[in-house]
Amino acid sequence: MRKRNQAAAAMAAAAMLVLAFGSGCQKKYEQIELSNAGSGIEEDEGVGRGAFDGRQAGSSFGQEIDLAEQETEGHAQTSIKEQNMVGQPAPVFKDVDETIYVSGDSVNLRASASTDSQVVAVFKKGEKLRRTGYGEEWSRVQYNGMTCYIASRYVSAAALEPDAGNSQATSQGKPESGEDKVVAFNSSWKYGEFSKINSGMAKLYKAEEGSRKGITVCVNAGHGTSGGSSVKTLCHPDGTPKVTGGTTGAGATSAVAVSGGMTFSDGMAEAKVTLAMAKKLKERLLAAGYDVLMIRESDDVQLDNVARTVIANNCADCHIALHWDSTDNNKGAFYMSVPNVSSYRNMEPVKSNWEKHNALGESLVAGLKSVGVKIFSNGSMEMDLTQTSFSTVPSIDIELGDKASDHSDAALDTLAAGLLAGINQYFGQ
Ligand SMILES: [Zn+2]
């Protein structure tokens, strides 16, 4: 089930530290170590991604990225705004395209070519970046899709001695359970270009060393992306229209990037419940020896459905999105199966993966059934989803009930037990 070296191409995106998490995941991770409390970089609503994607690389003269700290739900988030720089000479850079290595112990990556500007991240010795512009004082680099700056004297175009850096890439035999590894979206990953909202970060949790299975489960708490319903992404990578209805009707070629989700009959927002469910499932998975990739751990993550899927594709062995349906008759749980429509099942990456998606869904429903969860009909409903359309690992949207379903703590515990049983079944554990 697990794939090796799938992300080799992604390693070229050297704006991030590339780490291999040993046997815990066969894939390579792009990890960003942030030095401060800022857990992500969020754009002002309405600004749009365009200003921060790769196109910015060569055109940042006369502009300064202004980072303004704002407090959101208890943790600092960084908001970025582009401003015209007035009255200051633009730094001169020679255009280059090369990998550089940090040669200092702890080197600031800054929003603009000035020591007065905001520190975006701190890089450790041996970490690499892609340099797009060389200047005597400053180097212009790409970092997580943004143009940033680092002091030229603290970087080198040559790789350092093997033992000089990346010491944190190995666990040194110590368990790293619970240690969060930030996983950033990488636009060079396959299908990455279809994402519109991707400045948020996922987190990888590793199980205790002694019990680790070496299987990473992506737990995706459905919904919870502020502004997600005012942005649209393509339904299919080949631009063809949706073959079933759903939140977006059949025939549409684009759909909301992340919908808001429904509201339970008792007034509770679906996104709150999916988050609580995700946290419970995470704990059970970790205890059972699975590594867990959490897409969302607070009320908001700036990752659209394409970004969530692409991150799971590259950093996990399966992808489970948690949802409750918008009916209100307590009909029971089911999974969204891959529609039996030949054009859809013949489109990549659906063609190569749809049987795995459905098999994972069947396992999850069997697991839920085994702990007494009510199951809707035969346990599945055909649905053409963005998630399915871009997934290259076994991937399922599981609807754990609907608006009228019990979503008490005890009910979520039962559901978590059922999902774990299903995951065990799928992976033969
Ligand atoms: Zn939902």
PDB file of C-alpha atoms in Angstrom, residues 181-284:
ATOM      1  CA  LYS A 181       6.034  18.146  12.626  1.00  0.00           C
ATOM      2  CA  VAL A 182       4.691  20.964  10.576  1.00  0.00           C
ATOM      3  CA  VAL A 183       3.920  19.954   7.033  1.00  0.00           C
ATOM      4  CA  ALA A 184       3.568  22.746   4.536  1.00  0.00           C
ATOM      5  CA  PHE A 185       1.857  22.530   1.194  1.00  0.00           C
ATOM      6  CA  ASN A 186       4.260  22.384  -1.701  1.00  0.00           C
ATOM      7  CA  SER A 187       2.940  23.785  -4.957  1.00  0.00           C
ATOM      8  CA  SER A 188       5.344  21.621  -6.946  1.00  0.00           C
ATOM      9  CA  TRP A 189       3.625  18.462  -5.729  1.00  0.00           C
ATOM     10  CA  LYS A 190       1.503  16.746  -8.351  1.00  0.00           C
ATOM     11  CA  TYR A 191      -1.852  18.524  -8.745  1.00  0.00           C
ATOM     12  CA  GLY A 192      -0.575  21.257  -6.435  1.00  0.00           C
ATOM     13  CA  GLU A 193      -1.268  23.853  -9.095  1.00  0.00           C
ATOM     14  CA  PHE A 194      -5.009  23.223  -8.755  1.00  0.00           C
ATOM     15  CA  SER A 195      -5.117  24.456  -5.177  1.00  0.00           C
ATOM     16  CA  LYS A 196      -6.137  28.041  -4.472  1.00  0.00           C
ATOM     17  CA  ILE A 197      -5.919  28.140  -0.675  1.00  0.00           C
ATOM     18  CA  ASN A 198      -2.809  26.549   0.743  1.00  0.00           C
ATOM     19  CA  SER A 199      -1.003  28.803   3.164  1.00  0.00           C
ATOM     20  CA  GLY A 200      -2.063  26.695   6.150  1.00  0.00           C
ATOM     21  CA  MET A 201      -0.059  23.893   7.658  1.00  0.00           C
ATOM     22  CA  ALA A 202      -0.856  20.305   8.484  1.00  0.00           C
ATOM     23  CA  LYS A 203       0.850  18.502  11.349  1.00  0.00           C
ATOM     24  CA  LEU A 204       2.334  15.059  11.567  1.00  0.00           C
ATOM     25  CA  TYR A 205       2.270  13.158  14.845  1.00  0.00           C
ATOM     26  CA  LYS A 206       4.399  10.099  15.333  1.00  0.00           C
ATOM     27  CA  ALA A 207       3.404   7.115  17.392  1.00  0.00           C
ATOM     28  CA  GLU A 208       5.607   5.793  20.177  1.00  0.00           C
ATOM     29  CA  GLU A 209       8.760   4.267  18.770  1.00  0.00           C
ATOM     30  CA  GLY A 210       8.156   0.802  20.159  1.00  0.00           C
ATOM     31  CA  SER A 211       4.688   0.391  18.720  1.00  0.00           C
ATOM     32  CA  ARG A 212       4.973   2.287  15.448  1.00  0.00           C
ATOM     33  CA  LYS A 213       3.444   0.543  12.486  1.00  0.00           C
ATOM     34  CA  GLY A 214       5.054   2.767   9.902  1.00  0.00           C
ATOM     35  CA  ILE A 215       1.673   3.704   8.495  1.00  0.00           C
ATOM     36  CA  THR A 216       0.538   7.309   8.324  1.00  0.00           C
ATOM     37  CA  VAL A 217      -3.170   8.069   8.383  1.00  0.00           C
ATOM     38  CA  CYS A 218      -4.263  11.503   7.214  1.00  0.00           C
ATOM     39  CA  VAL A 219      -7.178  12.649   9.369  1.00  0.00           C
ATOM     40  CA  ASN A 220      -9.026  15.469   7.651  1.00  0.00           C
ATOM     41  CA  ALA A 221     -11.613  17.282   9.762  1.00  0.00           C
ATOM     42  CA  GLY A 222     -14.095  18.363   7.102  1.00  0.00           C
ATOM     43  CA  HIS A 223     -14.696  22.072   6.452  1.00  0.00           C
ATOM     44  CA  GLY A 224     -13.132  24.811   8.578  1.00  0.00           C
ATOM     45  CA  THR A 225     -11.460  27.053   6.018  1.00  0.00           C
ATOM     46  CA  SER A 226     -12.424  30.656   6.440  1.00  0.00           C
ATOM     47  CA  GLY A 227     -13.165  32.208   3.059  1.00  0.00           C
ATOM     48  CA  GLY A 228     -13.186  28.766   1.464  1.00  0.00           C
ATOM     49  CA  SER A 229     -16.659  29.066   0.017  1.00  0.00           C
ATOM     50  CA  SER A 230     -15.872  32.243  -1.915  1.00  0.00           C
ATOM     51  CA  VAL A 231     -13.081  30.584  -3.899  1.00  0.00           C
ATOM     52  CA  LYS A 232     -13.527  27.923  -6.541  1.00  0.00           C
ATOM     53  CA  THR A 233     -11.269  25.127  -7.623  1.00  0.00           C
ATOM     54  CA  LEU A 234     -11.522  22.741 -10.556  1.00  0.00           C
ATOM     55  CA  CYS A 235     -13.571  19.623  -9.856  1.00  0.00           C
ATOM     56  CA  HIS A 236     -11.306  17.416 -11.972  1.00  0.00           C
ATOM     57  CA  PRO A 237      -7.654  17.748 -12.908  1.00  0.00           C
ATOM     58  CA  ASP A 238      -8.559  17.450 -16.593  1.00  0.00           C
ATOM     59  CA  GLY A 239     -11.210  20.166 -16.369  1.00  0.00           C
ATOM     60  CA  THR A 240     -14.132  17.843 -17.144  1.00  0.00           C
ATOM     61  CA  PRO A 241     -17.467  18.411 -15.378  1.00  0.00           C
ATOM     62  CA  LYS A 242     -18.716  16.652 -12.269  1.00  0.00           C
ATOM     63  CA  VAL A 243     -20.603  13.447 -12.927  1.00  0.00           C
ATOM     64  CA  THR A 244     -22.824  13.526  -9.812  1.00  0.00           C
ATOM     65  CA  GLY A 245     -24.538  16.155  -7.735  1.00  0.00           C
ATOM     66  CA  GLY A 246     -23.592  17.112  -4.207  1.00  0.00           C
ATOM     67  CA  THR A 247     -22.657  20.475  -2.721  1.00  0.00           C
ATOM     68  CA  THR A 248     -21.954  21.456  -6.303  1.00  0.00           C
ATOM     69  CA  GLY A 249     -24.303  20.232  -9.017  1.00  0.00           C
ATOM     70  CA  ALA A 250     -23.488  17.706 -11.710  1.00  0.00           C
ATOM     71  CA  GLY A 251     -22.079  19.303 -14.838  1.00  0.00           C
ATOM     72  CA  ALA A 252     -20.109  21.986 -13.052  1.00  0.00           C
ATOM     73  CA  THR A 253     -16.407  22.151 -13.762  1.00  0.00           C
ATOM     74  CA  SER A 254     -15.503  24.082 -10.621  1.00  0.00           C
ATOM     75  CA  ALA A 255     -16.692  23.863  -7.038  1.00  0.00           C
ATOM     76  CA  VAL A 256     -16.246  25.822  -3.839  1.00  0.00           C
ATOM     77  CA  ALA A 257     -12.719  25.346  -2.540  1.00  0.00           C
ATOM     78  CA  VAL A 258     -14.018  24.346   0.918  1.00  0.00           C
ATOM     79  CA  SER A 259     -17.693  24.567   1.802  1.00  0.00           C
ATOM     80  CA  GLY A 260     -18.908  25.847   5.146  1.00  0.00           C
ATOM     81  CA  GLY A 261     -20.517  22.583   6.213  1.00  0.00           C
ATOM     82  CA  MET A 262     -23.955  22.029   7.691  1.00  0.00           C
ATOM     83  CA  THR A 263     -25.421  22.861  11.080  1.00  0.00           C
ATOM     84  CA  PHE A 264     -26.706  20.076  13.307  1.00  0.00           C
ATOM     85  CA  SER A 265     -30.328  20.140  14.410  1.00  0.00           C
ATOM     86  CA  ASP A 266     -29.180  21.328  17.835  1.00  0.00           C
ATOM     87  CA  GLY A 267     -27.357  24.288  16.308  1.00  0.00           C
ATOM     88  CA  MET A 268     -23.850  22.860  16.433  1.00  0.00           C
ATOM     89  CA  ALA A 269     -21.683  23.544  13.397  1.00  0.00           C
ATOM     90  CA  GLU A 270     -20.519  20.470  11.495  1.00  0.00           C
ATOM     91  CA  ALA A 271     -16.969  21.850  11.362  1.00  0.00           C
ATOM     92  CA  LYS A 272     -16.816  21.855  15.182  1.00  0.00           C
ATOM     93  CA  VAL A 273     -17.917  18.253  15.373  1.00  0.00           C
ATOM     94  CA  THR A 274     -15.583  17.039  12.628  1.00  0.00           C
ATOM     95  CA  LEU A 275     -12.728  18.705  14.529  1.00  0.00           C
ATOM     96  CA  ALA A 276     -13.665  17.019  17.807  1.00  0.00           C
ATOM     97  CA  MET A 277     -13.972  13.734  15.932  1.00  0.00           C
ATOM     98  CA  ALA A 278     -10.570  14.190  14.285  1.00  0.00           C
ATOM     99  CA  LYS A 279      -8.907  14.770  17.645  1.00  0.00           C
ATOM    100  CA  LYS A 280     -10.447  11.648  19.121  1.00  0.00           C
ATOM    101  CA  LEU A 281      -9.457   9.568  16.133  1.00  0.00           C
ATOM    102  CA  LYS A 282      -5.936  10.946  16.259  1.00  0.00           C
ATOM    103  CA  GLU A 283      -5.474   9.829  19.860  1.00  0.00           C
ATOM    104  CA  ARG A 284      -6.740   6.341  19.120  1.00  0.00           C
TER     105      ARG A 284
END
